[in-house]
Amino acid sequence: EYAFLERMAYSDGLTMLSNRAMADAMLEEIDNAPFDYCIISMDINGLKKVNDELGHESGDKLLKKVSFVVAETFGKKGVICRVGGDELLGIIENAERVDVDTLIHNMTIRVNAINSGEDPINYSISYGVAYRHDCPGEDSHAVYMLADRRMYEFKRQYYKNLMRD
């Protein structure tokens, strides 16, 4: 019964990812860790448009498919949490032991591969990456905010490039 309640408290019912409460607990925990860590701020592109044009069921489909691919890509190398509507957070402890660039590259390829000519939904994700060593003397919140700023810059470039096409 306790395990069930704990799972309910720390997991997102739609995507089955860890939720914001778990992310907050992990961010607090890694503040005292002796290792370098990596925080990845992710935002699923186009959710509002999908919800508005195709309905919330399609929006849920977008969230579930992308969340599954991201979680599967990171596997046991990191924890992926849904922290908001279309916002995901990745936390990788002992980042020096993980090739984060390769994980991000594989995630992007796998998310883009979901797209098909039959499905009107465009699956894509924006992300920003920051390490503890990027913010010397700061806490995990500062690292998260840096990752978030980098994600929004990526997102601006993504939509700028879409407008050119």
CSV table of C-alpha atoms in Angstrom, one decimal:
chain,number,residue,atom,x,y,z
A,1,GLU,CA,0.0,0.0,0.0
A,2,TYR,CA,2.9,2.4,0.9
A,3,ALA,CA,4.6,1.6,-2.5
A,4,PHE,CA,1.4,2.4,-4.3
A,5,LEU,CA,0.9,5.7,-2.5
A,6,GLU,CA,4.6,6.6,-3.1
A,7,ARG,CA,4.2,5.9,-6.8
A,8,MET,CA,1.1,8.0,-7.0
A,9,ALA,CA,2.8,10.9,-5.2
A,10,TYR,CA,5.9,10.9,-7.4
A,11,SER,CA,4.6,10.0,-10.9
A,12,ASP,CA,2.7,11.7,-13.6
A,13,GLY,CA,-0.5,9.8,-14.4
A,14,LEU,CA,-0.6,10.7,-18.1
A,15,THR,CA,3.0,10.0,-19.1
A,16,MET,CA,4.1,7.7,-16.3
A,17,LEU,CA,7.2,9.8,-15.9
A,18,SER,CA,8.3,11.1,-12.5
A,19,ASN,CA,6.5,14.3,-11.6
A,20,ARG,CA,7.4,17.8,-10.4
A,21,ALA,CA,7.5,16.6,-6.7
A,22,MET,CA,10.1,14.0,-7.6
A,23,ALA,CA,12.1,16.6,-9.6
A,24,ASP,CA,12.0,19.0,-6.7
A,25,ALA,CA,13.2,16.3,-4.3
A,26,MET,CA,16.0,15.3,-6.6
A,27,LEU,CA,17.1,18.9,-7.2
A,28,GLU,CA,17.3,19.4,-3.4
A,29,GLU,CA,19.2,16.2,-3.0
A,30,ILE,CA,21.9,16.9,-5.7
A,31,ASP,CA,22.7,20.2,-4.1
A,32,ASN,CA,24.7,18.3,-1.5
A,33,ALA,CA,26.2,15.8,-3.9
A,34,PRO,CA,30.0,15.6,-4.4
A,35,PHE,CA,29.7,15.0,-8.1
A,36,ASP,CA,29.0,17.0,-11.3
A,37,TYR,CA,25.5,16.6,-12.5
A,38,CYS,CA,23.6,17.7,-15.7
A,39,ILE,CA,20.2,19.2,-15.9
A,40,ILE,CA,18.3,19.1,-19.2
A,41,SER,CA,15.3,21.4,-19.6
A,42,MET,CA,13.0,20.1,-22.4
A,43,ASP,CA,9.8,21.5,-23.9
A,44,ILE,CA,7.6,19.5,-26.3
A,45,ASN,CA,7.0,21.8,-29.3
A,46,GLY,CA,3.5,22.6,-30.6
A,47,LEU,CA,1.3,21.2,-27.8
A,48,LYS,CA,-1.0,24.2,-27.7
A,49,LYS,CA,-1.4,24.2,-31.5
A,50,VAL,CA,-2.2,20.4,-31.4
A,51,ASN,CA,-4.7,20.9,-28.6
A,52,ASP,CA,-6.4,23.9,-30.3
A,53,GLU,CA,-6.5,22.3,-33.8
A,54,LEU,CA,-6.8,18.6,-33.2
A,55,GLY,CA,-8.2,18.4,-29.7
A,56,HIS,CA,-6.8,17.4,-26.3
A,57,GLU,CA,-6.8,13.7,-27.1
A,58,SER,CA,-4.3,14.4,-29.8
A,59,GLY,CA,-2.3,16.6,-27.4
A,60,ASP,CA,-2.2,13.8,-24.9
A,61,LYS,CA,-1.0,11.5,-27.7
A,62,LEU,CA,1.8,14.0,-28.4
A,63,LEU,CA,2.8,14.2,-24.7
A,64,LYS,CA,2.7,10.4,-24.2
A,65,LYS,CA,4.7,9.5,-27.4
A,66,VAL,CA,7.4,12.1,-26.9
A,67,SER,CA,7.7,11.3,-23.1
A,68,PHE,CA,8.0,7.6,-23.8
A,69,VAL,CA,10.8,8.1,-26.4
A,70,VAL,CA,12.7,10.5,-24.1
A,71,ALA,CA,12.5,8.2,-21.1
A,72,GLU,CA,13.4,5.2,-23.2
A,73,THR,CA,16.4,7.0,-24.7
A,74,PHE,CA,17.8,8.1,-21.3
A,75,GLY,CA,17.0,4.7,-19.7
A,76,LYS,CA,18.8,4.3,-16.4
A,77,LYS,CA,21.4,7.0,-17.2
A,78,GLY,CA,19.0,9.8,-15.9
A,79,VAL,CA,15.6,10.5,-14.5
A,80,ILE,CA,13.1,12.2,-16.7
A,81,CYS,CA,10.3,14.2,-15.0
A,82,ARG,CA,7.2,15.9,-16.3
A,83,VAL,CA,7.3,19.3,-14.5
A,84,GLY,CA,4.5,21.1,-16.4
A,85,GLY,CA,2.1,20.8,-19.3
A,86,ASP,CA,4.7,20.2,-22.0
A,87,GLU,CA,7.8,20.7,-19.9
A,88,LEU,CA,10.2,17.8,-19.1
A,89,LEU,CA,13.3,17.9,-16.9
A,90,GLY,CA,16.2,15.5,-17.1
A,91,ILE,CA,18.6,15.0,-14.2
A,92,ILE,CA,21.8,13.0,-14.8
A,93,GLU,CA,23.9,12.4,-11.7
A,94,ASN,CA,27.6,11.7,-12.1
A,95,ALA,CA,27.5,13.4,-15.5
A,96,GLU,CA,31.2,12.8,-16.1
A,97,ARG,CA,30.3,9.1,-16.6
A,98,VAL,CA,27.6,9.7,-19.2
A,99,ASP,CA,28.0,11.0,-22.8
A,100,VAL,CA,25.2,13.5,-22.5
A,101,ASP,CA,25.7,14.9,-26.1
A,102,THR,CA,25.1,11.4,-27.5
A,103,LEU,CA,22.0,10.9,-25.4
A,104,ILE,CA,20.6,14.3,-26.6
A,105,HIS,CA,21.5,13.5,-30.2
A,106,ASN,CA,19.8,10.1,-30.0
A,107,MET,CA,16.8,11.6,-28.3
A,108,THR,CA,16.4,14.2,-31.1
A,109,ILE,CA,16.7,11.5,-33.8
A,110,ARG,CA,14.2,9.2,-32.1
A,111,VAL,CA,11.6,12.0,-31.4
A,112,ASN,CA,11.9,13.2,-35.1
A,113,ALA,CA,11.5,9.5,-36.2
A,114,ILE,CA,8.0,9.4,-34.7
A,115,ASN,CA,6.8,11.7,-37.5
A,116,SER,CA,4.9,10.0,-40.4
A,117,GLY,CA,3.0,11.3,-43.3
A,118,GLU,CA,-0.2,9.7,-41.9
A,119,ASP,CA,-0.1,11.5,-38.6
A,120,PRO,CA,-1.0,15.2,-38.6
A,121,ILE,CA,1.0,15.8,-35.4
A,122,ASN,CA,4.5,17.2,-35.7
A,123,TYR,CA,6.7,15.6,-33.0
A,124,SER,CA,9.7,17.6,-31.9
A,125,ILE,CA,11.4,18.8,-28.8
A,126,SER,CA,13.5,21.8,-27.7
A,127,TYR,CA,16.1,21.4,-25.0
A,128,GLY,CA,18.8,23.2,-23.0
A,129,VAL,CA,21.6,21.6,-21.1
A,130,ALA,CA,23.6,22.9,-18.1
A,131,TYR,CA,26.1,21.3,-15.8
A,132,ARG,CA,26.9,22.0,-12.2
A,133,HIS,CA,30.3,23.2,-13.3
A,134,ASP,CA,28.6,25.8,-15.5
A,135,CYS,CA,27.4,27.6,-12.3
A,136,PRO,CA,30.3,27.4,-9.8
A,137,GLY,CA,29.1,28.1,-6.2
A,138,GLU,CA,25.4,28.1,-7.2
A,139,ASP,CA,22.7,25.6,-6.3
A,140,SER,CA,20.8,23.2,-8.6
A,141,HIS,CA,18.1,25.8,-9.1
A,142,ALA,CA,20.6,28.1,-10.8
A,143,VAL,CA,21.8,25.2,-13.0
A,144,TYR,CA,18.1,24.5,-13.9
A,145,MET,CA,17.5,28.1,-14.8
A,146,LEU,CA,20.6,28.1,-17.0
A,147,ALA,CA,19.3,25.0,-18.8
A,148,ASP,CA,15.9,26.6,-19.1
A,149,ARG,CA,17.3,29.8,-20.7
A,150,ARG,CA,19.3,27.6,-23.1
A,151,MET,CA,16.1,25.6,-24.0
A,152,TYR,CA,14.2,28.8,-24.7
A,153,GLU,CA,17.0,30.0,-27.0
A,154,PHE,CA,16.9,26.7,-28.8
A,155,LYS,CA,13.1,27.0,-29.1
A,156,ARG,CA,13.4,30.6,-30.5
A,157,GLN,CA,15.8,29.3,-33.2
A,158,TYR,CA,13.5,26.3,-33.9
A,159,TYR,CA,10.5,28.5,-34.6
A,160,LYS,CA,12.6,31.1,-36.4
A,161,ASN,CA,13.8,28.3,-38.8
A,162,LEU,CA,10.2,27.1,-39.2
A,163,MET,CA,9.2,30.6,-40.4
A,164,ARG,CA,11.9,30.6,-43.1
A,165,ASP,CA,10.7,27.3,-44.6
